[in-house]
Amino acid sequence: MKQRIEPSRGLRGTLTIPGDKSISHRSIMFGSLAEGDTEITGFLYGDDCLSTVGAFRSMGIAIDVTDEKIVVHGKGLHGLTEPDNYIDVGNSGTTIRLISGILAGQAFNTVLTGDDSIRKRPMGRVMKPLSAMGAKITGRKNNTLAPLAIEGTALQAIHYDSPVASAQVKSAVLLAGLYADGWTSVTEPSLSRNHTELMLKSFGAEIESEGTTARVKGNPQLKGQIIEVPGDISSAAYPLVAGSIIPGSELHLKNVGLNPTRTGIIDVLLDMGADITISNERTSGGEKMGDLTVRSAKLHGTTIAGDLIPRLVDEIPVIAVAAACAEGVTEIHDAQELKVKESNRLETVAQGLRAFGCEVEVLDDGLRIAGGKPLQADAVCNSFGDHRIAMSMTIAALAAEGAAEIEQFEAVSVSWPSFWADIQGLEVK
Ligand code: SPQ
């Protein structure tokens, strides 16, 4: 589907940000492995999280879905049953990688697959440590790609030194560790998002973190919880950038997750000169949250690299849009991981911004963006089936000199189904 976007005259108003995707996935997974009911409010009803709901339903877990809340009727660590078909994770990397860790330790076999994008994304990164735990897991292309076949078996605890800062790799190993005797630990080069650690702890697992190492003790008794999912800061990133770069804007974003492993976008926008304030801060289930106010401001270029990258990895496409509108050059380094997301985001964001006349160079490990020139009218961009590219290019289009078109716009439903209606609702008439 093609979406035409007219330039904005300013965005004003209050927006409730859709639920955090990472936390929503984990609430279904851990709720399924817990004893008793888990009640979830603020859940993200996007395609990816619904794939996780479908996966656990297919393994015998009753999950009631209503507009107000989700109730997962957990059956304990050993309560899953063999699905009668393959599990289709759709577009969701989080679903396939995290449940691989859970499925490795079951007493049954499973086959996992997903859409064209998922079948190109690297799975060796979870298969390698899981195999070291004794998992019997095979995949296409010499055990690197999905579909994956998992023969459930007994697992051994390990320590894994991960070569990448990846919450999905860390979580897959820790979840497999629930099925092994003793302590399973993972050390990563920089700290990635820690929602698995925080939520497993609230469900009653023995889990400890120190620096970039997390460790979990096997065979816990997990107990159903009440979970309030905060708004996803990765989604808040779009109105944060739009509110900054579109003159005359003032936006209030309610109930946004502010876990420090995720707030790199706020640090970077503030460093670029943005006007963002945080209020009403609180904590629920170990997760920080609060409200954000953003007003338009003059931005300048910056450099983003190192330990900051995992704290804003999914926001780099929309940060690139902010950089295109900022005075001066922005350089992004240490961001090779972007090449293996839903699309090669270094290439797809560069291609998108070039359609607006922006000068972008793709580096081996990032991007170099020469900002400050007006974004040209008549851009035609493609999302390449990637929700974050579709939404980032929408923000660029709102800030451009004339209308633009975005092809394959429907990808937004992966993480923000009502994105366009919500943004239009903020338009100054
Ligand atoms: O689930 P998926 O498809 O991998 O989604 C993305 C996204 O942009 O929404 C990545 F493309 O988010 C990942 C994120 O990049 C979600 C995630 C998680 O919930 O654990 C962790 C990050 O991935 P990784 O590979 O760094 O672990």
Short mmCIF file of C-alpha atoms and ligand atoms in Angstrom, two decimals, residues 20-23 25-26 48 91-98 117-118 121 125 164-171 192-193 195-196 232 234 238 262 310 313-315 337 340-343 345 386-388 414-415, ligand 1:
data_model
loop_
_atom_site.label_atom_id
_atom_site.label_comp_id
_atom_site.label_asym_id
_atom_site.label_seq_id
_atom_site.Cartn_x
_atom_site.Cartn_y
_atom_site.Cartn_z
CA ASP A 20 6.56 -1.62 24.50
CA LYS A 21 7.14 -4.40 21.96
CA SER A 22 10.00 -6.07 23.84
CA ILE A 23 8.08 -6.11 27.14
CA HIS A 25 6.58 -10.30 23.89
CA ARG A 26 8.20 -11.25 27.18
CA ASP A 48 4.88 -9.10 16.04
CA ASN A 91 8.31 -10.67 10.86
CA SER A 92 9.39 -11.02 14.50
CA GLY A 93 13.07 -11.58 15.30
CA THR A 94 12.34 -11.39 19.02
CA THR A 95 9.80 -14.22 18.81
CA ILE A 96 11.97 -16.66 16.87
CA ARG A 97 15.18 -16.02 18.81
CA LEU A 98 13.72 -15.97 22.33
CA SER A 117 12.81 -11.02 6.07
CA ILE A 118 13.00 -13.45 9.01
CA ARG A 121 18.16 -12.81 9.37
CA ARG A 125 23.99 -16.26 16.80
CA VAL A 164 27.45 -9.08 19.96
CA ALA A 165 25.52 -6.81 22.30
CA SER A 166 22.13 -8.39 21.62
CA ALA A 167 19.20 -8.74 24.00
CA GLN A 168 17.85 -11.51 21.80
CA VAL A 169 21.02 -13.61 22.08
CA LYS A 170 21.32 -12.91 25.82
CA SER A 171 17.64 -13.74 26.38
CA SER A 192 21.75 -4.48 25.72
CA ARG A 193 18.15 -3.95 26.90
CA HIS A 195 13.79 -6.45 30.10
CA THR A 196 14.30 -10.23 30.32
CA ASP A 232 7.50 1.89 23.74
CA SER A 234 11.20 3.09 20.21
CA TYR A 238 8.93 9.18 15.94
CA ARG A 262 16.63 2.16 26.09
CA PRO A 310 22.59 -0.72 21.93
CA VAL A 313 19.73 0.65 18.12
CA ASP A 314 16.16 0.64 16.75
CA GLU A 315 15.95 4.44 16.75
CA GLU A 337 23.95 -4.62 13.61
CA VAL A 340 20.73 -7.57 9.89
CA LYS A 341 17.45 -6.06 11.09
CA GLU A 342 14.08 -6.29 9.25
CA SER A 343 15.97 -4.69 6.34
CA ARG A 345 18.73 -0.33 7.76
CA ASP A 386 10.47 -2.56 7.49
CA HIS A 387 8.16 -0.82 10.00
CA ARG A 388 10.91 1.46 11.31
CA VAL A 414 4.36 -4.64 13.07
CA SER A 415 4.82 -2.22 15.97
O1 SPQ B 1 11.97 -8.41 16.96
P1 SPQ B 1 12.79 -7.76 15.90
O2 SPQ B 1 12.22 -8.03 14.55
O3 SPQ B 1 14.24 -8.15 15.97
O4 SPQ B 1 12.67 -6.17 16.15
C1 SPQ B 1 13.61 -5.11 16.33
C2 SPQ B 1 12.82 -3.79 15.92
O5 SPQ B 1 13.35 -2.89 15.27
O6 SPQ B 1 11.67 -3.71 16.35
C3 SPQ B 1 14.90 -5.25 15.53
F1 SPQ B 1 14.79 -5.20 14.29
O7 SPQ B 1 13.92 -4.90 17.71
C4 SPQ B 1 14.77 -5.76 18.49
C5 SPQ B 1 16.03 -4.99 18.90
O8 SPQ B 1 16.73 -4.50 17.79
C6 SPQ B 1 14.00 -6.19 19.71
C7 SPQ B 1 14.87 -6.72 20.79
C8 SPQ B 1 14.25 -7.45 21.93
O9 SPQ B 1 13.05 -7.29 22.19
O10 SPQ B 1 14.99 -8.19 22.61
C9 SPQ B 1 16.24 -6.54 20.81
C10 SPQ B 1 16.97 -5.85 19.74
O11 SPQ B 1 17.57 -6.81 18.88
P2 SPQ B 1 19.01 -7.47 19.18
O12 SPQ B 1 19.32 -8.24 17.93
O13 SPQ B 1 19.95 -6.31 19.37
O14 SPQ B 1 18.90 -8.32 20.33
#
